[in-house]
GROMACS .gro file of C-alpha atoms in nm:
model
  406
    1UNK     CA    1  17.083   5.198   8.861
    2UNK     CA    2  17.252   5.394   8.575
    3UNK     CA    3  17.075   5.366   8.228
    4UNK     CA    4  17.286   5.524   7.944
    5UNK     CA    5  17.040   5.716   7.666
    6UNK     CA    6  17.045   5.593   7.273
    7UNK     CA    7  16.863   5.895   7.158
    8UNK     CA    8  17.089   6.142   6.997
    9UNK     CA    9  17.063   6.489   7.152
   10UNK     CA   10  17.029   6.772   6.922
   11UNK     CA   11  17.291   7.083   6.936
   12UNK     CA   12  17.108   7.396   7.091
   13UNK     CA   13  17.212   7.740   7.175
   14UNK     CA   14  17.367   7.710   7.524
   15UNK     CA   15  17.184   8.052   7.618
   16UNK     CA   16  16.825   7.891   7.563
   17UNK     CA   17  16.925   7.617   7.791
   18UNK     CA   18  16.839   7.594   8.119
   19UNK     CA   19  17.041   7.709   8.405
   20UNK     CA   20  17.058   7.522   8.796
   21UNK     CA   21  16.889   7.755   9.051
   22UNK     CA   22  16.611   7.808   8.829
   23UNK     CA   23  16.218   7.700   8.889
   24UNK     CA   24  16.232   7.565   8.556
   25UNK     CA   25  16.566   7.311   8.646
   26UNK     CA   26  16.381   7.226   8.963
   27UNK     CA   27  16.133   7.133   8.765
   28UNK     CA   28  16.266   6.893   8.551
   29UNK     CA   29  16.479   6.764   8.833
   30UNK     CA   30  16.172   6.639   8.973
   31UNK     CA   31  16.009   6.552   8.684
   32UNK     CA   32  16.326   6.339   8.600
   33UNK     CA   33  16.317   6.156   8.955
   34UNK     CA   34  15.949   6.045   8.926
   35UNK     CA   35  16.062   5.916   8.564
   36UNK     CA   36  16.296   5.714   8.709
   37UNK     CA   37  16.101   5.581   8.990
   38UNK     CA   38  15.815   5.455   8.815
   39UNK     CA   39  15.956   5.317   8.531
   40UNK     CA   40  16.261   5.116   8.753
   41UNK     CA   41  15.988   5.027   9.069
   42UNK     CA   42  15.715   4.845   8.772
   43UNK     CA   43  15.998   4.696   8.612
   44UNK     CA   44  16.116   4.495   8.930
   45UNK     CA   45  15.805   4.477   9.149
   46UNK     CA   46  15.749   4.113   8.993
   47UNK     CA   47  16.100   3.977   9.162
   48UNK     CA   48  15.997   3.954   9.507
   49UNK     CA   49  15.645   3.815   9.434
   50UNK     CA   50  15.819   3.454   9.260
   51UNK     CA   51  15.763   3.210   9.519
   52UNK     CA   52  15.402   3.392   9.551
   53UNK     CA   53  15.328   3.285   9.179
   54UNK     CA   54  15.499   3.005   9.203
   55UNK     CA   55  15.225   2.870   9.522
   56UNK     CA   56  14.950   3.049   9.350
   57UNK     CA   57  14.943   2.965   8.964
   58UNK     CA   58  15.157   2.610   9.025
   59UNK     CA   59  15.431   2.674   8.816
   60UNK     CA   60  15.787   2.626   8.842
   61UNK     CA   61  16.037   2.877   8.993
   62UNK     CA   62  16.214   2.892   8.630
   63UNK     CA   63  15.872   2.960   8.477
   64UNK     CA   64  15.753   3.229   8.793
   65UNK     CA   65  16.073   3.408   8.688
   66UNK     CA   66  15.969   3.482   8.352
   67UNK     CA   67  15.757   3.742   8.503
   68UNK     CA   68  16.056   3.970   8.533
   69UNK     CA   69  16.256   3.791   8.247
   70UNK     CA   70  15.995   3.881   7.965
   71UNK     CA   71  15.971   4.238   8.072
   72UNK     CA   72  16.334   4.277   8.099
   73UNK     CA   73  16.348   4.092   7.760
   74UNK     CA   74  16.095   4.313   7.620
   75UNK     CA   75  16.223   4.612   7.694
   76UNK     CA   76  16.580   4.516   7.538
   77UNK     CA   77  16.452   4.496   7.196
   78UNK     CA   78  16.206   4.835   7.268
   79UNK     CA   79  16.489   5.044   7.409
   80UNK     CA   80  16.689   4.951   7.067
   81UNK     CA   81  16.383   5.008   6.825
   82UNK     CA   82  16.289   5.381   7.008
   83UNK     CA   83  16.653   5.470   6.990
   84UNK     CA   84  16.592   5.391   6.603
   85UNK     CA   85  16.255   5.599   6.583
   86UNK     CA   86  16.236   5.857   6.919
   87UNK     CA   87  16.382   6.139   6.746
   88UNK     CA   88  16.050   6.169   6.527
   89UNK     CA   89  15.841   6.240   6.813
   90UNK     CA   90  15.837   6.459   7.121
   91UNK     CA   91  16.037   6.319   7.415
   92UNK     CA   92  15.738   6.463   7.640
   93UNK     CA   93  15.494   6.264   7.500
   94UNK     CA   94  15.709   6.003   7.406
   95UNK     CA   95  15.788   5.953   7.830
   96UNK     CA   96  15.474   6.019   7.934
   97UNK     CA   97  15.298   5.751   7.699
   98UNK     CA   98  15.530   5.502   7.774
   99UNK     CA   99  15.474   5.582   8.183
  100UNK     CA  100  15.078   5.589   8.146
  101UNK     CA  101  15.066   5.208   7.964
  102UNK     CA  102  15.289   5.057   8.189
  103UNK     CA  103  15.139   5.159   8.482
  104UNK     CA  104  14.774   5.041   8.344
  105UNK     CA  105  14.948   4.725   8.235
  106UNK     CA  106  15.081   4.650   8.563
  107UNK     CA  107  14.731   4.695   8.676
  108UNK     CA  108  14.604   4.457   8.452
  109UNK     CA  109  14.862   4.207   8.549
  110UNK     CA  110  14.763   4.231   8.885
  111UNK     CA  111  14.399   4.111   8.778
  112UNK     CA  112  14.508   3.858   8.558
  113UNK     CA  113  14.307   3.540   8.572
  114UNK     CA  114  14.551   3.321   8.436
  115UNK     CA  115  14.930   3.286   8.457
  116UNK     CA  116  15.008   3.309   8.061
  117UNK     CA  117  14.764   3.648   8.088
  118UNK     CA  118  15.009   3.813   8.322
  119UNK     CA  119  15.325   3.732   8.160
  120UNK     CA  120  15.152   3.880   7.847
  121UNK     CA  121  15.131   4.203   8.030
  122UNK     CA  122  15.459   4.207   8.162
  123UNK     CA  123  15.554   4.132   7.850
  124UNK     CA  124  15.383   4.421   7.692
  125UNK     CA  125  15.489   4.629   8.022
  126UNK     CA  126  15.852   4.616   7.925
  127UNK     CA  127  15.758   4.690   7.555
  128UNK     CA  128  15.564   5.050   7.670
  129UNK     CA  129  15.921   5.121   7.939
  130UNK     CA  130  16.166   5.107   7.611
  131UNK     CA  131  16.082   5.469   7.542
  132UNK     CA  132  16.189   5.646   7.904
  133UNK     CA  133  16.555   5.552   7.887
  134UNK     CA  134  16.559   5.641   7.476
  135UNK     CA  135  16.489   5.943   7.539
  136UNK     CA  136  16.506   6.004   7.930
  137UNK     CA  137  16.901   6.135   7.916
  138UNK     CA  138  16.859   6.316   7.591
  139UNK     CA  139  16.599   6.535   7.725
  140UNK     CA  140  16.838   6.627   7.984
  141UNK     CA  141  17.129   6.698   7.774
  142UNK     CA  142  16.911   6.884   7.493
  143UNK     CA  143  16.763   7.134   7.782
  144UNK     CA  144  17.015   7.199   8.058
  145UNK     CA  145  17.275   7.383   8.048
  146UNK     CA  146  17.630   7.176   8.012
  147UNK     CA  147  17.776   7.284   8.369
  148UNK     CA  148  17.481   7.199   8.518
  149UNK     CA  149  17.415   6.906   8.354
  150UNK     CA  150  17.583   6.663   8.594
  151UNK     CA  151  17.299   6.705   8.899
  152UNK     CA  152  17.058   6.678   8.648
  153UNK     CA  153  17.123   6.310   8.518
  154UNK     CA  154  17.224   6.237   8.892
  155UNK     CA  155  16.865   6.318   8.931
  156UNK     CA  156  16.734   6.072   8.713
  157UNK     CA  157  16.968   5.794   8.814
  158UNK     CA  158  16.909   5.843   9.103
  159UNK     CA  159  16.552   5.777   9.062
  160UNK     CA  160  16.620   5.483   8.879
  161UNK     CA  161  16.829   5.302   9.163
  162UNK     CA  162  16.540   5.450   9.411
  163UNK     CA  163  16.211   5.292   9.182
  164UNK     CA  164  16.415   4.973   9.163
  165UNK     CA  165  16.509   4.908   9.543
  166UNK     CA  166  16.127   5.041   9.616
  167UNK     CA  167  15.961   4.819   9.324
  168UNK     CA  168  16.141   4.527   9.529
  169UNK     CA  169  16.077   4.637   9.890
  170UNK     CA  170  15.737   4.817   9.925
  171UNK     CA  171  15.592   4.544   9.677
  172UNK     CA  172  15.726   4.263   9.905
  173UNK     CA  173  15.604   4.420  10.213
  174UNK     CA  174  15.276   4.513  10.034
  175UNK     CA  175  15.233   4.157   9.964
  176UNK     CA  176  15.286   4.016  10.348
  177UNK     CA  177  14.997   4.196  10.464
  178UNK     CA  178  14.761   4.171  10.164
  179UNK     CA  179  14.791   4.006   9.861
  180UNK     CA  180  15.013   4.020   9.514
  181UNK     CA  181  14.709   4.122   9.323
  182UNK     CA  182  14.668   4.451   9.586
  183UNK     CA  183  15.064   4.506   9.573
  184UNK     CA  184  15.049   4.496   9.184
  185UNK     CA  185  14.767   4.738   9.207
  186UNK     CA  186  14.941   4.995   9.441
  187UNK     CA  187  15.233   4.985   9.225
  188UNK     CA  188  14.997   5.069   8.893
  189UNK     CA  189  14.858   5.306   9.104
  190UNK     CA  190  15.198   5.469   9.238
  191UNK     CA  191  15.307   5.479   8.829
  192UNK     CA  192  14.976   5.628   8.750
  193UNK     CA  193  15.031   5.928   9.057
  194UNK     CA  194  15.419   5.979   8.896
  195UNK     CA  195  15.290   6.015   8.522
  196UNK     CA  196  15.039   6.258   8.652
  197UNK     CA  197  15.325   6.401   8.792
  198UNK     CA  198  15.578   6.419   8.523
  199UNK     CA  199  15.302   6.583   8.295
  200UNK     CA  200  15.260   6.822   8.495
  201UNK     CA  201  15.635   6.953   8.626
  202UNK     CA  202  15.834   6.843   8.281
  203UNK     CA  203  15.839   7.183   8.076
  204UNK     CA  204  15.795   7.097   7.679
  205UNK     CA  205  16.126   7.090   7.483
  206UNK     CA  206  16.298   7.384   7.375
  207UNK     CA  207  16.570   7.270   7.224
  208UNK     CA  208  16.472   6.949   7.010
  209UNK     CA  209  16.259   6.971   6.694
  210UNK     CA  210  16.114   6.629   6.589
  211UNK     CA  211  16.265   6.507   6.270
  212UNK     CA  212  16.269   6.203   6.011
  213UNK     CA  213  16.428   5.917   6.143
  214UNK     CA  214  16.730   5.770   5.969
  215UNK     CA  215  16.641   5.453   5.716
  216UNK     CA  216  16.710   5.112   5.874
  217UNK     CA  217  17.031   5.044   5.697
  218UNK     CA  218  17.169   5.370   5.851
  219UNK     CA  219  17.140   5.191   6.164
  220UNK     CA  220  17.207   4.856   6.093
  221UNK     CA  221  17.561   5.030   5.983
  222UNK     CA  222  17.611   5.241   6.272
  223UNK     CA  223  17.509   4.920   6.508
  224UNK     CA  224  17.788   4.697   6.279
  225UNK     CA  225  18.060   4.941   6.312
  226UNK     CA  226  18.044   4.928   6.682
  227UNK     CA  227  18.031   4.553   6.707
  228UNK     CA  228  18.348   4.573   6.520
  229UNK     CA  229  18.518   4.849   6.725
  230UNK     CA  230  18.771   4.689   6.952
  231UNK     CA  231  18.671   4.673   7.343
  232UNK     CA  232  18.266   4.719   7.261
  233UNK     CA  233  18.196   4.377   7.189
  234UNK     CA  234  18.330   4.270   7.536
  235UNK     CA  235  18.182   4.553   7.750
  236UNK     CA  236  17.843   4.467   7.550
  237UNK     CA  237  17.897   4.081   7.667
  238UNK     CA  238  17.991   4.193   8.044
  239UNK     CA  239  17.664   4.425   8.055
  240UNK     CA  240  17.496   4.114   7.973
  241UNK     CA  241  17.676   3.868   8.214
  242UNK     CA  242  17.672   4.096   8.505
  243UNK     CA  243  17.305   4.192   8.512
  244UNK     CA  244  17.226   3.778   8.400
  245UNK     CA  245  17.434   3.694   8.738
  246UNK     CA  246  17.270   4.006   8.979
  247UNK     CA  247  16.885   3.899   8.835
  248UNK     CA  248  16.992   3.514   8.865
  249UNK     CA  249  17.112   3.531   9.232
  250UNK     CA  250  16.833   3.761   9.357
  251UNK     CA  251  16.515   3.553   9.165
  252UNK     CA  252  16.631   3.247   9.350
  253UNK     CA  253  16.758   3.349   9.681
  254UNK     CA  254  16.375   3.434   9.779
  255UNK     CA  255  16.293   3.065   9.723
  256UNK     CA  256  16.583   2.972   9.938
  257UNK     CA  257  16.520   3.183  10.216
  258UNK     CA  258  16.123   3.075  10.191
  259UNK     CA  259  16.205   2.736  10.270
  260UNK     CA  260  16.341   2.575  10.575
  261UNK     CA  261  16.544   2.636  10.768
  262UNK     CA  262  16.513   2.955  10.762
  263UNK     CA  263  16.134   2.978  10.663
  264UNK     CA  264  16.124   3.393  10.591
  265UNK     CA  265  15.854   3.580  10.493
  266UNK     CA  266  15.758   3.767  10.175
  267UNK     CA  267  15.770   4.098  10.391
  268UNK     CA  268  16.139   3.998  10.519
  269UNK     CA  269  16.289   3.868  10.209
  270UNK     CA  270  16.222   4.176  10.022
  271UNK     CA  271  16.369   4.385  10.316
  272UNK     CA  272  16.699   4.257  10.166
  273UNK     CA  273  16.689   4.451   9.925
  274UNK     CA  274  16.735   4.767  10.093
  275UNK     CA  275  17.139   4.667  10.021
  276UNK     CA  276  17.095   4.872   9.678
  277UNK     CA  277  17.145   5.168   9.902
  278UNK     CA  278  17.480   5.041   9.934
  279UNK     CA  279  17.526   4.952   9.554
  280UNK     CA  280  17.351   5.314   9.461
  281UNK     CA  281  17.655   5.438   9.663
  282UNK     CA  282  17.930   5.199   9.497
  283UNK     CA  283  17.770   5.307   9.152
  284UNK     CA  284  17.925   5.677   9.193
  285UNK     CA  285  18.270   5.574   9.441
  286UNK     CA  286  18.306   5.320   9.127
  287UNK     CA  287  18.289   5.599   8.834
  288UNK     CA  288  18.496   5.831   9.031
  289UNK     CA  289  18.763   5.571   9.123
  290UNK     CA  290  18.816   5.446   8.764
  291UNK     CA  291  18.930   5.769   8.696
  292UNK     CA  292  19.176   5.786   8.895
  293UNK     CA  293  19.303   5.433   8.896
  294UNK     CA  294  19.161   5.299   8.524
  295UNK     CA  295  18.894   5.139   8.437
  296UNK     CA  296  18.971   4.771   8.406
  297UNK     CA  297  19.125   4.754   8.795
  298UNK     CA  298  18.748   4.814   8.878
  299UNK     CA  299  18.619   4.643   8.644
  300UNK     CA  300  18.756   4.368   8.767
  301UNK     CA  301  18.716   4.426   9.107
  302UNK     CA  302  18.356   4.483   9.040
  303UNK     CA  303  18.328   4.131   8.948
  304UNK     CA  304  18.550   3.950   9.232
  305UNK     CA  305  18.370   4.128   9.444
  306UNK     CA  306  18.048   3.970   9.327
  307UNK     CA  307  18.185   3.641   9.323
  308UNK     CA  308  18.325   3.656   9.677
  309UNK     CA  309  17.995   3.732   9.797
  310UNK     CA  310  17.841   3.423   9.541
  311UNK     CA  311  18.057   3.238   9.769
  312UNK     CA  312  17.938   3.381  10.088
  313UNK     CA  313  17.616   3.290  10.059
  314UNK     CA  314  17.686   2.908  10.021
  315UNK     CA  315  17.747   2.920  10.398
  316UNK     CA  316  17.439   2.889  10.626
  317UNK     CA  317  17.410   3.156  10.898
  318UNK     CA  318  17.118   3.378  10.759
  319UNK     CA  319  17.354   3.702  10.835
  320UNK     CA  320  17.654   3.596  10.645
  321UNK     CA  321  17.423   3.525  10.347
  322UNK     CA  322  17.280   3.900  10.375
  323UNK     CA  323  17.688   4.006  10.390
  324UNK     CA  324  17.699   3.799  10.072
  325UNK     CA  325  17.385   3.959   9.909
  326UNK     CA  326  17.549   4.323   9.981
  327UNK     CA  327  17.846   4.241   9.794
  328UNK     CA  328  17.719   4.069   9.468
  329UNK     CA  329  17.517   4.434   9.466
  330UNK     CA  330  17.824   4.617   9.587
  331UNK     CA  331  18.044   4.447   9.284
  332UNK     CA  332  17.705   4.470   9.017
  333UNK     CA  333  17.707   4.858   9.061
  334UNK     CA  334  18.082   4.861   9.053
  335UNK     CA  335  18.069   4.668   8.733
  336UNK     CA  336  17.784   4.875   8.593
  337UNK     CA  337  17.879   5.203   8.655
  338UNK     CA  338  18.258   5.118   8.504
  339UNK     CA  339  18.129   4.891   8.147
  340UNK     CA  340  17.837   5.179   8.120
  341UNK     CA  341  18.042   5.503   8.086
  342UNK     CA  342  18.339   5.307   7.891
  343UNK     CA  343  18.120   5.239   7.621
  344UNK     CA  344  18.060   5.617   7.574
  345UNK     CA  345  18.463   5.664   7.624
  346UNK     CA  346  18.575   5.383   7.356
  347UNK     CA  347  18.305   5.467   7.111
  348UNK     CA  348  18.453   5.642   6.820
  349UNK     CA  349  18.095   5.822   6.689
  350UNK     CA  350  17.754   5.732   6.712
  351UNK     CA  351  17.727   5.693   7.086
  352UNK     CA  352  17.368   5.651   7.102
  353UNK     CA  353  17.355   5.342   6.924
  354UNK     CA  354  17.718   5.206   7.118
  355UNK     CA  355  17.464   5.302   7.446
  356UNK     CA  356  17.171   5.105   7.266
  357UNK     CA  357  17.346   4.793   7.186
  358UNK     CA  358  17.488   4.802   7.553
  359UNK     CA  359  17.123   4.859   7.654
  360UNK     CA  360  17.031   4.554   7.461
  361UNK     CA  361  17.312   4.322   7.571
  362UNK     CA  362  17.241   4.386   7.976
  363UNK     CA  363  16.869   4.341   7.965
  364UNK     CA  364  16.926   4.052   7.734
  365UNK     CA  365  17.125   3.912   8.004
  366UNK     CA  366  16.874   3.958   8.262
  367UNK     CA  367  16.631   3.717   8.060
  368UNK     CA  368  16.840   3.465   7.958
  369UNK     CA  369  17.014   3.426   8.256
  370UNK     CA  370  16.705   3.432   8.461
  371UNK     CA  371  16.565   3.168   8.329
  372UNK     CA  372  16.886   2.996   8.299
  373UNK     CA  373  16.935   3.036   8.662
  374UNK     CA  374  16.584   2.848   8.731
  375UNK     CA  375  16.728   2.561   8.547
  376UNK     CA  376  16.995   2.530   8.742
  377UNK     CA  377  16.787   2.548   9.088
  378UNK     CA  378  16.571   2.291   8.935
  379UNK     CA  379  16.901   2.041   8.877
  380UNK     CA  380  17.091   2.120   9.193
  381UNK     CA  381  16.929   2.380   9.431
  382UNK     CA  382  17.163   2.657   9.551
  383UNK     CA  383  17.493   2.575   9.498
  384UNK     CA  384  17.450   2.464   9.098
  385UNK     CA  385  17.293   2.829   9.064
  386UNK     CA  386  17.568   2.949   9.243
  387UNK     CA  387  17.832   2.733   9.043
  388UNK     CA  388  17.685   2.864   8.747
  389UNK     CA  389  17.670   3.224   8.828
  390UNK     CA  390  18.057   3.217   8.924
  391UNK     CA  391  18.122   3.032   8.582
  392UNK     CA  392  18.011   3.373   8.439
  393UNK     CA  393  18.171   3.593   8.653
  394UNK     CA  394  18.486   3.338   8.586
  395UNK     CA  395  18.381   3.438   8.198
  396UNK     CA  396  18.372   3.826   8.250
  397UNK     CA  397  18.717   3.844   8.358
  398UNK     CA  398  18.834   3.665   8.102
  399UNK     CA  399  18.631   3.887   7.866
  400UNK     CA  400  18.798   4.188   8.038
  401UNK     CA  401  19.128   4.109   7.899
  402UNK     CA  402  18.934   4.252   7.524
  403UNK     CA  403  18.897   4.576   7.650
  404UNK     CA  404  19.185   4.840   7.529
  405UNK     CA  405  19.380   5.021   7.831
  406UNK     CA  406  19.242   5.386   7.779
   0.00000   0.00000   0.00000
């Protein structure tokens, strides 16, 4: 999944940065991967295990799904207080602290006794994961070497949309063989093994000094001036919706598929998730095609695409609901890959904060959503959710009409 970077990379010499080909770019490459994985896989290894809390600490499937709603949550308003603050420490330490407590709170949430225990450590997990994308992508751009930078960042996102198809599918099939308390564990345990690993392959900055952070006015003002730029305030709102719909569909559909008729497994129900391949894929044939044929053409094809798979999946047969599945993830990453890298294009200075309030807006959306979506499978099962889900989509291409033709 691609994750845009507040932090605000500092100018270096381009002769102290580091070249591809090197040991010290494979290096980081690696480094950057494991990053990615752990910090994506912990954030969405709750999803699949809903209808397991929802049998085990007898709670609703709108209250199970704050399991992956806090932490999202969580992490919005972390990733916009570290792009605020990161640039006083080192992004080493910074990354590698956040990767160590997430991973032991994950742990912890596995052995939690109670259910309002483990949402407090899911809770807290998502407040430790704000510091890897603050800083993740500013690392990268602070130490490579601008032609080679490209691979690099493909690297970590790459990682990303690997840790978060894994967190889903590993954790579900984990889970069908043992227990959610031993998948929970094995996925601490994984983000333990890929911190150990990041400490040891990521070299320490060379071109980034800490320095004082800015005073909070300073970026209250920069975060104002965006909201008021024309075309961020709608790309911020379709971050939002189109994560909110993607979350929404896939927390629900498990509980669906559960239950007769079609009576799946943990260990099968997760296997649908291997369809981010796909999306991973659209992400980058989405970037490069709004180049060539503009940005809001696949923006909004991004989006009908995930509402003509919404639609699919009101039919019955189980594989024209998988169909369905691949293309609300086909049209997500479409939509994703497009709103992320226009807020960079239409933001006029500052881009670290523009990518923070994005940041913000799409993991935001994610919670509210989520949780909105268990309401509406409460009221009126599957097809309310799905009513509800298209009403958004209905509202992002509306919303799209904001966005300035450049």
């Amino acid at each position: 999944m691609t994750v845009l970077s507040p932090a605000h990379p500092a100018p270096t010499p381009t002769g102290a940065q580091v070249r591809r080909g090197t040991p010290e770019y494979r290096r980081i490459g690696a480094a950057l991967f494991l990053t990615g994985f752990s910090a994506f896989s912990l954030i969405y290894c709750a999803q699949p295990l809903l209808t397991a809390f929802t049998r085990d600490f007898h709670v609703t499937p709108a209250q199970s799904a704050l399991s992956l709603s806090l932490t999202t949550g969580c992490l919005a308003v972390s990733i916009l207080i570290m792009s605020a603050v990161a640039d006083s420490f080192s992004r080493r330490r910074v990354m590698l602290t956040s990767l160590l407590a997430a991973a032991l709170l994950n742990g912890l949430a596995a052995l939690a006794p109670t259910w309002n225990l483990l949402l407090l450590c899911r809770a807290l997990e998502g407040l430790a994961l704000g510091g890897v994308p603050a800083v993740a992508m500013a690392y990268v751009a602070e130490e490579i070497h601008p032609r080679d930078l490209g691979v690099a960042m493909g690297q970590y996102v790459g990682g990303t949309a690997f840790g978060g198809m894994m967190g889903r599918v590993c954790i579900g099939l984990l889970a069908g063989v043992t227990s959610w308390h031993a998948a929970l564990l094995v996925m601490g345990g994984l983000g333990l093994l890929s911190a150990a690993g990041f400490a040891l392959l990521l070299p320490a900055s060379r071109g980034f000094q800490p320095r004082p952070a800015a005073p909070a006015r300073e970026h209250l003002r920069r975060w104002a001036a965006h909201l008021r730029t024309p075309g961020l305030g709608a790309l911020f709102t379709l971050g939002f919706l189109n994560l909110g719909v993607m979350v929404a569909a896939f927390n629900y559909l498990g509980f669906r598929l559960h239950a007769p008729p079609y009576a799946l497994s943990a260990a099968a129900i997760s296997l649908i998730f291997l369809t981010y391949l796909l999306g991973s894929a659209a992400s980058s044939w989405g970037g490069r095609m709004a180049d060539r044929q503009g940005r809001l053409p696949l923006l909004r094809a991004g989006l009908l695409l995930s509402g003509a798979g919404l639609a699919l999946t009101l039919l019955s047969p189980l594989p024209v609901i998988i169909l369905g599945v691949t293309l609300i993830t086909v049209g997500f990453f479409v939509t994703h890959s497009v709103a992320s890298s226009s807020v960079g294009h239409l933001a006029r200075r500052d881009k670290g904060h523009a990518s923070a309030l994005y940041l913000l807006a799409y993991y935001a959306g994610s919670s509210v959503v989520g949780v909105l979506g268990g309401l509406a499978w409460a009221a009126g099962g599957w097809p309310l959710l799905v009513a509800l889900c298209a009403a958004l989509l209905g509202l992002g291409l509306t919303i799209t009409r904001q966005i300035p033709r450049r």
